[in-house]
């Protein structure tokens, strides 16, 4: 027997249940991982609330964790029992002591990186990798806007931008979060509660605005993002923390300068083992070098049994950086 988090209906954090289950052996192309640390991501709340509903109920939750391989499927030859691994694109169910994962979704974890560091950074770090290196390749000296800069993805983006020699303007919700983002490498910050985002971007860029905006907030920042872009700029939407953008009149893109918009996701950029290895290698090298620091405060490490409380705190916007569940 093992423990996991399960839910049988969409809703608030109260639908999450901490239950016993009997693990099954991995299928031919799967490996079984004993999770040591589990990543909590905002997308998990989208699944729980039904924005991205699971295919069936009852359902597990979570897609990211780090741990040790305990069993391998009959067709797996790239991973062995005892390997330290991390994964971020598994089938739902990572909120668990034990999880079976497609071998092609698994990355071998260097010994220099702890399980906690890996689970706190893998999905978020791969997200930053495809955003800054593939969706739009950020150049040294380039100025760009990144929303929610003090969040888990945002703090990695601040550090990655600094490593690239680029100038990240980060939106934040408090002066404390502004200080944190700057400490991690943001060139400038905008407190969206007290400042007009687009006006402040114009001030910081001498009215030139920016060539790209990365927006995980959604509905509440949609127009601010478009208004911060220069002519033929790119708006990259990759989340909906304030709700999805709906009812868009495409003419607005013409009116604001023939803008481009993309709705990006990791699953469209990391589609096979080769792409996973390439992206993870770049992320791991930055963590090992110290360019990216992903240590998680003890206050944001929760027992697996306390997943409900972890979600409540995450959705209250009280957290900075990454949060973890520890089996």
mmCIF file of C-alpha atoms in Angstrom:
data_model
loop_
_atom_site.group_PDB
_atom_site.id
_atom_site.type_symbol
_atom_site.label_atom_id
_atom_site.label_comp_id
_atom_site.label_asym_id
_atom_site.label_seq_id
_atom_site.Cartn_x
_atom_site.Cartn_y
_atom_site.Cartn_z
ATOM 1 C CA UNK A 1 0.000 0.000 0.000
ATOM 2 C CA UNK A 2 0.986 3.608 -0.547
ATOM 3 C CA UNK A 3 -0.547 7.049 -0.089
ATOM 4 C CA UNK A 4 -1.677 9.508 -2.763
ATOM 5 C CA UNK A 5 -3.917 12.510 -3.378
ATOM 6 C CA UNK A 6 -7.149 11.861 -5.243
ATOM 7 C CA UNK A 7 -10.245 13.885 -6.124
ATOM 8 C CA UNK A 8 -13.629 12.766 -7.431
ATOM 9 C CA UNK A 9 -15.198 16.071 -8.445
ATOM 10 C CA UNK A 10 -13.973 19.475 -9.581
ATOM 11 C CA UNK A 11 -13.924 22.241 -7.010
ATOM 12 C CA UNK A 12 -11.837 24.024 -4.391
ATOM 13 C CA UNK A 13 -8.937 22.614 -2.375
ATOM 14 C CA UNK A 14 -11.447 20.812 -0.159
ATOM 15 C CA UNK A 15 -12.042 18.172 -2.889
ATOM 16 C CA UNK A 16 -8.499 16.806 -2.444
ATOM 17 C CA UNK A 17 -8.371 13.546 -0.486
ATOM 18 C CA UNK A 18 -5.359 11.782 1.063
ATOM 19 C CA UNK A 19 -5.984 8.076 0.514
ATOM 20 C CA UNK A 20 -4.391 4.633 0.470
ATOM 21 C CA UNK A 21 -3.909 2.852 -2.857
ATOM 22 C CA UNK A 22 -2.191 -0.244 -4.188
ATOM 23 C CA UNK A 23 0.493 0.570 -6.793
ATOM 24 C CA UNK A 24 0.480 -1.564 -9.937
ATOM 25 C CA UNK A 25 3.593 -2.646 -11.812
ATOM 26 C CA UNK A 26 4.768 -0.310 -14.567
ATOM 27 C CA UNK A 27 3.692 -1.072 -18.141
ATOM 28 C CA UNK A 28 6.261 -2.083 -20.751
ATOM 29 C CA UNK A 29 7.420 1.470 -21.519
ATOM 30 C CA UNK A 30 7.013 2.870 -18.004
ATOM 31 C CA UNK A 31 9.159 3.129 -14.882
ATOM 32 C CA UNK A 32 7.974 3.244 -11.287
ATOM 33 C CA UNK A 33 9.355 6.103 -9.217
ATOM 34 C CA UNK A 34 9.396 6.404 -5.444
ATOM 35 C CA UNK A 35 8.873 10.143 -5.146
ATOM 36 C CA UNK A 36 11.130 12.057 -2.752
ATOM 37 C CA UNK A 37 9.814 15.549 -3.563
ATOM 38 C CA UNK A 38 6.770 16.624 -5.587
ATOM 39 C CA UNK A 39 6.400 19.910 -7.456
ATOM 40 C CA UNK A 40 3.272 22.017 -6.943
ATOM 41 C CA UNK A 41 2.361 24.050 -10.021
ATOM 42 C CA UNK A 42 -0.403 26.542 -10.709
ATOM 43 C CA UNK A 43 -1.627 24.359 -13.560
ATOM 44 C CA UNK A 44 -2.573 21.788 -10.898
ATOM 45 C CA UNK A 45 -5.265 24.200 -9.711
ATOM 46 C CA UNK A 46 -6.610 24.443 -13.277
ATOM 47 C CA UNK A 47 -7.051 20.666 -13.303
ATOM 48 C CA UNK A 48 -8.674 20.624 -9.871
ATOM 49 C CA UNK A 49 -11.140 23.416 -10.709
ATOM 50 C CA UNK A 50 -12.069 22.019 -14.134
ATOM 51 C CA UNK A 51 -10.415 24.588 -16.401
ATOM 52 C CA UNK A 52 -8.330 21.649 -17.667
ATOM 53 C CA UNK A 53 -10.546 18.787 -16.450
ATOM 54 C CA UNK A 54 -9.206 15.246 -16.047
ATOM 55 C CA UNK A 55 -10.453 12.626 -18.489
ATOM 56 C CA UNK A 56 -12.075 10.566 -15.746
ATOM 57 C CA UNK A 57 -12.892 10.465 -12.033
ATOM 58 C CA UNK A 58 -11.610 9.649 -9.534
ATOM 59 C CA UNK A 59 -8.364 11.288 -10.635
ATOM 60 C CA UNK A 60 -4.875 11.801 -9.336
ATOM 61 C CA UNK A 61 -3.224 15.211 -9.493
ATOM 62 C CA UNK A 62 0.185 16.623 -10.364
ATOM 63 C CA UNK A 63 2.671 15.859 -13.123
ATOM 64 C CA UNK A 64 6.084 16.690 -11.583
ATOM 65 C CA UNK A 65 8.306 14.982 -9.033
ATOM 66 C CA UNK A 66 11.813 13.726 -8.359
ATOM 67 C CA UNK A 67 12.809 10.437 -6.822
ATOM 68 C CA UNK A 68 14.384 7.015 -7.274
ATOM 69 C CA UNK A 69 13.410 4.355 -9.803
ATOM 70 C CA UNK A 70 12.157 1.193 -8.062
ATOM 71 C CA UNK A 71 10.857 -0.817 -11.056
ATOM 72 C CA UNK A 72 11.243 -0.651 -14.861
ATOM 73 C CA UNK A 73 8.968 -1.930 -17.595
ATOM 74 C CA UNK A 74 10.024 -4.812 -19.822
ATOM 75 C CA UNK A 75 10.737 -2.564 -22.842
ATOM 76 C CA UNK A 76 12.754 0.119 -20.982
ATOM 77 C CA UNK A 77 16.505 0.058 -21.552
ATOM 78 C CA UNK A 78 17.531 3.683 -20.943
ATOM 79 C CA UNK A 79 16.750 3.752 -17.206
ATOM 80 C CA UNK A 80 17.514 1.252 -14.454
ATOM 81 C CA UNK A 81 16.421 0.544 -10.903
ATOM 82 C CA UNK A 82 18.203 2.875 -8.492
ATOM 83 C CA UNK A 83 18.550 5.804 -10.917
ATOM 84 C CA UNK A 84 17.908 9.284 -9.556
ATOM 85 C CA UNK A 85 15.323 10.874 -11.857
ATOM 86 C CA UNK A 86 12.989 13.822 -12.314
ATOM 87 C CA UNK A 87 9.893 14.189 -14.479
ATOM 88 C CA UNK A 88 7.456 16.969 -15.312
ATOM 89 C CA UNK A 89 5.073 15.785 -18.026
ATOM 90 C CA UNK A 90 3.692 12.600 -16.525
ATOM 91 C CA UNK A 91 0.094 11.456 -16.543
ATOM 92 C CA UNK A 92 -1.840 12.895 -13.607
ATOM 93 C CA UNK A 93 -0.884 11.291 -10.326
ATOM 94 C CA UNK A 94 2.470 12.717 -9.205
ATOM 95 C CA UNK A 95 0.918 13.772 -5.863
ATOM 96 C CA UNK A 96 1.787 10.299 -4.605
ATOM 97 C CA UNK A 97 4.400 8.283 -2.765
ATOM 98 C CA UNK A 98 4.788 6.092 -5.873
ATOM 99 C CA UNK A 99 4.036 6.945 -9.491
ATOM 100 C CA UNK A 100 4.362 5.104 -12.821
ATOM 101 C CA UNK A 101 5.771 7.361 -15.536
ATOM 102 C CA UNK A 102 6.360 7.007 -19.291
ATOM 103 C CA UNK A 103 10.118 6.439 -19.644
ATOM 104 C CA UNK A 104 10.320 9.108 -22.361
ATOM 105 C CA UNK A 105 9.141 11.696 -19.793
ATOM 106 C CA UNK A 106 11.983 10.875 -17.387
ATOM 107 C CA UNK A 107 15.294 12.724 -17.127
ATOM 108 C CA UNK A 108 18.296 11.365 -15.247
ATOM 109 C CA UNK A 109 19.099 13.699 -12.363
ATOM 110 C CA UNK A 110 22.720 14.766 -11.817
ATOM 111 C CA UNK A 111 24.024 14.053 -8.314
ATOM 112 C CA UNK A 112 24.821 17.763 -7.870
ATOM 113 C CA UNK A 113 21.077 18.562 -7.812
ATOM 114 C CA UNK A 114 18.909 17.538 -4.847
ATOM 115 C CA UNK A 115 15.476 15.963 -5.192
ATOM 116 C CA UNK A 116 13.964 19.122 -3.692
ATOM 117 C CA UNK A 117 15.758 21.388 -6.157
ATOM 118 C CA UNK A 118 14.719 19.173 -9.061
ATOM 119 C CA UNK A 119 11.036 18.952 -8.119
ATOM 120 C CA UNK A 120 10.937 22.695 -7.497
ATOM 121 C CA UNK A 121 12.468 23.613 -10.820
ATOM 122 C CA UNK A 122 11.941 21.026 -13.536
ATOM 123 C CA UNK A 123 8.544 21.968 -14.972
ATOM 124 C CA UNK A 124 9.100 25.657 -14.274
ATOM 125 C CA UNK A 125 12.631 25.558 -15.643
ATOM 126 C CA UNK A 126 11.631 23.714 -18.809
ATOM 127 C CA UNK A 127 8.879 26.298 -19.212
ATOM 128 C CA UNK A 128 11.379 29.149 -19.006
ATOM 129 C CA UNK A 129 13.681 27.311 -21.397
ATOM 130 C CA UNK A 130 11.090 27.038 -24.153
ATOM 131 C CA UNK A 131 9.820 30.585 -23.553
ATOM 132 C CA UNK A 132 13.167 32.395 -23.564
ATOM 133 C CA UNK A 133 15.084 30.076 -25.886
ATOM 134 C CA UNK A 134 12.521 28.760 -28.361
ATOM 135 C CA UNK A 135 9.223 30.678 -28.517
ATOM 136 C CA UNK A 136 11.247 33.888 -28.814
ATOM 137 C CA UNK A 137 15.023 33.692 -28.460
ATOM 138 C CA UNK A 138 16.002 36.389 -25.985
ATOM 139 C CA UNK A 139 19.218 38.184 -26.940
ATOM 140 C CA UNK A 140 21.818 39.837 -24.696
ATOM 141 C CA UNK A 141 20.708 43.366 -23.872
ATOM 142 C CA UNK A 142 17.089 42.752 -24.961
ATOM 143 C CA UNK A 143 14.388 44.333 -22.808
ATOM 144 C CA UNK A 144 11.209 42.311 -22.292
ATOM 145 C CA UNK A 145 8.201 42.060 -19.981
ATOM 146 C CA UNK A 146 7.497 39.024 -17.804
ATOM 147 C CA UNK A 147 4.357 38.875 -15.678
ATOM 148 C CA UNK A 148 4.302 37.333 -12.167
ATOM 149 C CA UNK A 149 8.057 37.711 -11.818
ATOM 150 C CA UNK A 150 8.093 36.622 -8.163
ATOM 151 C CA UNK A 151 6.283 33.337 -8.846
ATOM 152 C CA UNK A 152 7.932 29.973 -9.355
ATOM 153 C CA UNK A 153 8.367 30.383 -13.118
ATOM 154 C CA UNK A 154 9.068 34.088 -12.789
ATOM 155 C CA UNK A 155 11.997 33.776 -10.391
ATOM 156 C CA UNK A 156 13.671 31.244 -12.661
ATOM 157 C CA UNK A 157 13.025 33.581 -15.604
ATOM 158 C CA UNK A 158 14.661 36.468 -13.711
ATOM 159 C CA UNK A 159 17.784 34.394 -13.143
ATOM 160 C CA UNK A 160 17.855 32.988 -16.674
ATOM 161 C CA UNK A 161 17.476 36.472 -18.149
ATOM 162 C CA UNK A 162 20.396 37.690 -16.058
ATOM 163 C CA UNK A 163 22.499 34.749 -17.244
ATOM 164 C CA UNK A 164 21.670 35.722 -20.842
ATOM 165 C CA UNK A 165 22.598 39.344 -20.215
ATOM 166 C CA UNK A 166 19.020 40.441 -20.958
ATOM 167 C CA UNK A 167 16.818 43.013 -19.170
ATOM 168 C CA UNK A 168 13.670 41.521 -17.667
ATOM 169 C CA UNK A 169 10.929 43.887 -16.534
ATOM 170 C CA UNK A 170 8.833 41.914 -14.062
ATOM 171 C CA UNK A 171 5.327 42.614 -12.797
ATOM 172 C CA UNK A 172 4.729 41.862 -9.110
ATOM 173 C CA UNK A 173 1.969 42.376 -6.543
ATOM 174 C CA UNK A 174 3.917 43.922 -3.663
ATOM 175 C CA UNK A 175 7.078 45.835 -2.819
ATOM 176 C CA UNK A 176 8.428 42.731 -1.062
ATOM 177 C CA UNK A 177 7.978 40.672 -4.215
ATOM 178 C CA UNK A 178 9.629 43.454 -6.219
ATOM 179 C CA UNK A 179 12.701 43.254 -4.008
ATOM 180 C CA UNK A 180 12.819 39.478 -4.399
ATOM 181 C CA UNK A 181 12.542 39.637 -8.200
ATOM 182 C CA UNK A 182 15.313 42.241 -8.375
ATOM 183 C CA UNK A 183 17.508 40.156 -6.090
ATOM 184 C CA UNK A 184 17.088 37.249 -8.511
ATOM 185 C CA UNK A 185 18.048 39.297 -11.552
ATOM 186 C CA UNK A 186 15.099 41.391 -12.750
ATOM 187 C CA UNK A 187 16.302 44.600 -14.391
ATOM 188 C CA UNK A 188 13.192 46.486 -13.254
ATOM 189 C CA UNK A 189 9.855 45.720 -11.624
ATOM 190 C CA UNK A 190 6.312 47.071 -11.845
ATOM 191 C CA UNK A 191 3.899 46.784 -8.917
ATOM 192 C CA UNK A 192 0.630 46.199 -10.766
ATOM 193 C CA UNK A 193 -1.361 47.186 -7.684
ATOM 194 C CA UNK A 194 0.022 50.733 -7.636
ATOM 195 C CA UNK A 195 1.414 51.338 -11.149
ATOM 196 C CA UNK A 196 0.004 51.284 -14.677
ATOM 197 C CA UNK A 197 1.865 48.466 -16.413
ATOM 198 C CA UNK A 198 1.892 49.799 -19.976
ATOM 199 C CA UNK A 199 2.726 53.364 -18.912
ATOM 200 C CA UNK A 200 5.599 52.142 -16.757
ATOM 201 C CA UNK A 201 6.948 49.946 -19.584
ATOM 202 C CA UNK A 202 6.939 52.996 -21.848
ATOM 203 C CA UNK A 203 8.841 54.997 -19.221
ATOM 204 C CA UNK A 204 11.436 52.291 -18.716
ATOM 205 C CA UNK A 205 12.040 51.922 -22.458
ATOM 206 C CA UNK A 206 11.987 55.601 -23.453
ATOM 207 C CA UNK A 207 8.637 54.993 -25.196
ATOM 208 C CA UNK A 208 10.047 52.198 -27.368
ATOM 209 C CA UNK A 209 8.095 49.486 -25.490
ATOM 210 C CA UNK A 210 9.169 45.831 -25.753
ATOM 211 C CA UNK A 211 9.368 43.265 -28.513
ATOM 212 C CA UNK A 212 7.958 40.396 -26.438
ATOM 213 C CA UNK A 213 5.692 39.935 -23.402
ATOM 214 C CA UNK A 214 5.379 36.660 -21.490
ATOM 215 C CA UNK A 215 1.983 36.451 -19.785
ATOM 216 C CA UNK A 216 0.817 33.672 -17.452
ATOM 217 C CA UNK A 217 -1.848 35.818 -15.777
ATOM 218 C CA UNK A 218 -4.414 35.955 -18.584
ATOM 219 C CA UNK A 219 -7.633 37.915 -18.450
ATOM 220 C CA UNK A 220 -6.572 40.778 -16.159
ATOM 221 C CA UNK A 221 -3.311 41.554 -18.010
ATOM 222 C CA UNK A 222 -4.366 40.921 -21.621
ATOM 223 C CA UNK A 223 -4.707 44.585 -22.650
ATOM 224 C CA UNK A 224 -1.731 45.691 -20.550
ATOM 225 C CA UNK A 225 0.378 43.121 -22.372
ATOM 226 C CA UNK A 226 -0.746 44.255 -25.818
ATOM 227 C CA UNK A 227 -0.271 47.917 -24.866
ATOM 228 C CA UNK A 228 3.311 47.196 -23.774
ATOM 229 C CA UNK A 229 4.355 45.839 -27.168
ATOM 230 C CA UNK A 230 6.100 47.731 -29.918
ATOM 231 C CA UNK A 231 4.936 47.453 -33.533
ATOM 232 C CA UNK A 232 4.831 43.794 -34.698
ATOM 233 C CA UNK A 233 5.708 42.615 -31.188
ATOM 234 C CA UNK A 234 4.926 39.163 -29.822
ATOM 235 C CA UNK A 235 2.536 38.402 -26.979
ATOM 236 C CA UNK A 236 3.232 34.952 -25.470
ATOM 237 C CA UNK A 237 0.339 33.655 -23.384
ATOM 238 C CA UNK A 238 1.221 30.609 -21.278
ATOM 239 C CA UNK A 239 -1.227 30.664 -18.368
ATOM 240 C CA UNK A 240 -4.560 31.887 -16.982
ATOM 241 C CA UNK A 241 -4.021 32.713 -13.303
ATOM 242 C CA UNK A 242 -6.704 35.448 -13.422
ATOM 243 C CA UNK A 243 -8.962 33.544 -15.830
ATOM 244 C CA UNK A 244 -8.782 32.741 -19.551
ATOM 245 C CA UNK A 245 -8.811 35.389 -22.271
ATOM 246 C CA UNK A 246 -12.060 34.959 -24.231
ATOM 247 C CA UNK A 247 -14.040 36.777 -26.931
ATOM 248 C CA UNK A 248 -10.969 38.287 -28.589
ATOM 249 C CA UNK A 249 -11.561 40.514 -31.612
ATOM 250 C CA UNK A 250 -8.506 39.889 -33.810
ATOM 251 C CA UNK A 251 -8.782 43.412 -35.186
ATOM 252 C CA UNK A 252 -7.259 44.672 -31.939
ATOM 253 C CA UNK A 253 -3.937 43.150 -33.003
ATOM 254 C CA UNK A 254 -3.983 45.274 -36.138
ATOM 255 C CA UNK A 255 -5.014 48.390 -34.246
ATOM 256 C CA UNK A 256 -2.112 48.064 -31.837
ATOM 257 C CA UNK A 257 0.552 47.535 -34.509
ATOM 258 C CA UNK A 258 0.063 44.250 -36.354
ATOM 259 C CA UNK A 259 0.935 42.296 -33.235
ATOM 260 C CA UNK A 260 1.552 38.556 -32.993
ATOM 261 C CA UNK A 261 0.014 36.337 -30.309
ATOM 262 C CA UNK A 262 0.768 32.719 -29.440
ATOM 263 C CA UNK A 263 -0.691 30.409 -26.796
ATOM 264 C CA UNK A 264 2.315 28.308 -25.905
ATOM 265 C CA UNK A 265 2.723 25.174 -23.810
ATOM 266 C CA UNK A 266 5.563 22.861 -22.866
ATOM 267 C CA UNK A 267 3.845 19.895 -24.516
ATOM 268 C CA UNK A 268 4.260 21.565 -27.913
ATOM 269 C CA UNK A 269 7.975 22.229 -27.402
ATOM 270 C CA UNK A 270 9.145 19.089 -25.609
ATOM 271 C CA UNK A 271 7.537 16.251 -27.548
ATOM 272 C CA UNK A 272 10.138 13.473 -27.442
ATOM 273 C CA UNK A 273 13.111 12.228 -25.445
ATOM 274 C CA UNK A 274 15.657 14.086 -27.573
ATOM 275 C CA UNK A 275 13.921 17.427 -26.979
ATOM 276 C CA UNK A 276 13.577 16.640 -23.258
ATOM 277 C CA UNK A 277 17.268 15.834 -22.919
ATOM 278 C CA UNK A 278 18.289 18.994 -24.776
ATOM 279 C CA UNK A 279 16.108 21.303 -22.685
ATOM 280 C CA UNK A 280 16.913 19.610 -19.365
ATOM 281 C CA UNK A 281 20.649 19.645 -20.085
ATOM 282 C CA UNK A 282 20.557 23.434 -20.474
ATOM 283 C CA UNK A 283 18.505 23.828 -17.284
ATOM 284 C CA UNK A 284 20.686 21.488 -15.233
ATOM 285 C CA UNK A 285 23.885 23.240 -16.314
ATOM 286 C CA UNK A 286 22.574 26.587 -15.064
ATOM 287 C CA UNK A 287 21.518 25.075 -11.727
ATOM 288 C CA UNK A 288 24.846 23.309 -11.218
ATOM 289 C CA UNK A 289 26.779 26.472 -12.104
ATOM 290 C CA UNK A 290 24.793 28.496 -9.581
ATOM 291 C CA UNK A 291 23.311 30.811 -12.207
ATOM 292 C CA UNK A 292 19.870 29.524 -11.168
ATOM 293 C CA UNK A 293 19.134 28.950 -7.489
ATOM 294 C CA UNK A 294 15.985 26.989 -6.705
ATOM 295 C CA UNK A 295 16.170 26.307 -2.968
ATOM 296 C CA UNK A 296 12.666 26.174 -1.462
ATOM 297 C CA UNK A 297 11.877 27.787 1.894
ATOM 298 C CA UNK A 298 10.783 25.335 4.579
ATOM 299 C CA UNK A 299 7.534 27.298 4.908
ATOM 300 C CA UNK A 300 6.643 26.242 1.359
ATOM 301 C CA UNK A 301 7.409 22.555 1.832
ATOM 302 C CA UNK A 302 4.256 20.683 2.845
ATOM 303 C CA UNK A 303 3.632 17.047 3.809
ATOM 304 C CA UNK A 304 1.844 15.156 1.036
ATOM 305 C CA UNK A 305 -1.082 14.798 3.429
ATOM 306 C CA UNK A 306 -1.383 18.614 3.517
ATOM 307 C CA UNK A 307 -1.954 19.132 -0.231
ATOM 308 C CA UNK A 308 -5.258 20.902 0.462
ATOM 309 C CA UNK A 309 -3.568 23.573 2.576
ATOM 310 C CA UNK A 310 -0.763 23.918 0.021
ATOM 311 C CA UNK A 311 -3.346 24.728 -2.679
ATOM 312 C CA UNK A 312 -5.128 27.228 -0.439
ATOM 313 C CA UNK A 313 -1.891 29.116 0.166
ATOM 314 C CA UNK A 314 -0.862 28.937 -3.503
ATOM 315 C CA UNK A 315 -4.170 30.395 -4.705
ATOM 316 C CA UNK A 316 -4.075 33.157 -2.088
ATOM 317 C CA UNK A 317 -0.961 34.541 -3.827
ATOM 318 C CA UNK A 318 0.943 34.301 -0.522
ATOM 319 C CA UNK A 319 3.795 32.264 -1.969
ATOM 320 C CA UNK A 320 6.970 33.308 -3.744
ATOM 321 C CA UNK A 321 8.984 30.972 -5.912
ATOM 322 C CA UNK A 322 8.270 27.248 -5.787
ATOM 323 C CA UNK A 323 6.349 25.045 -3.347
ATOM 324 C CA UNK A 324 6.738 21.318 -2.697
ATOM 325 C CA UNK A 325 4.898 18.321 -1.327
ATOM 326 C CA UNK A 326 7.127 15.890 0.608
ATOM 327 C CA UNK A 327 5.905 12.253 0.865
#
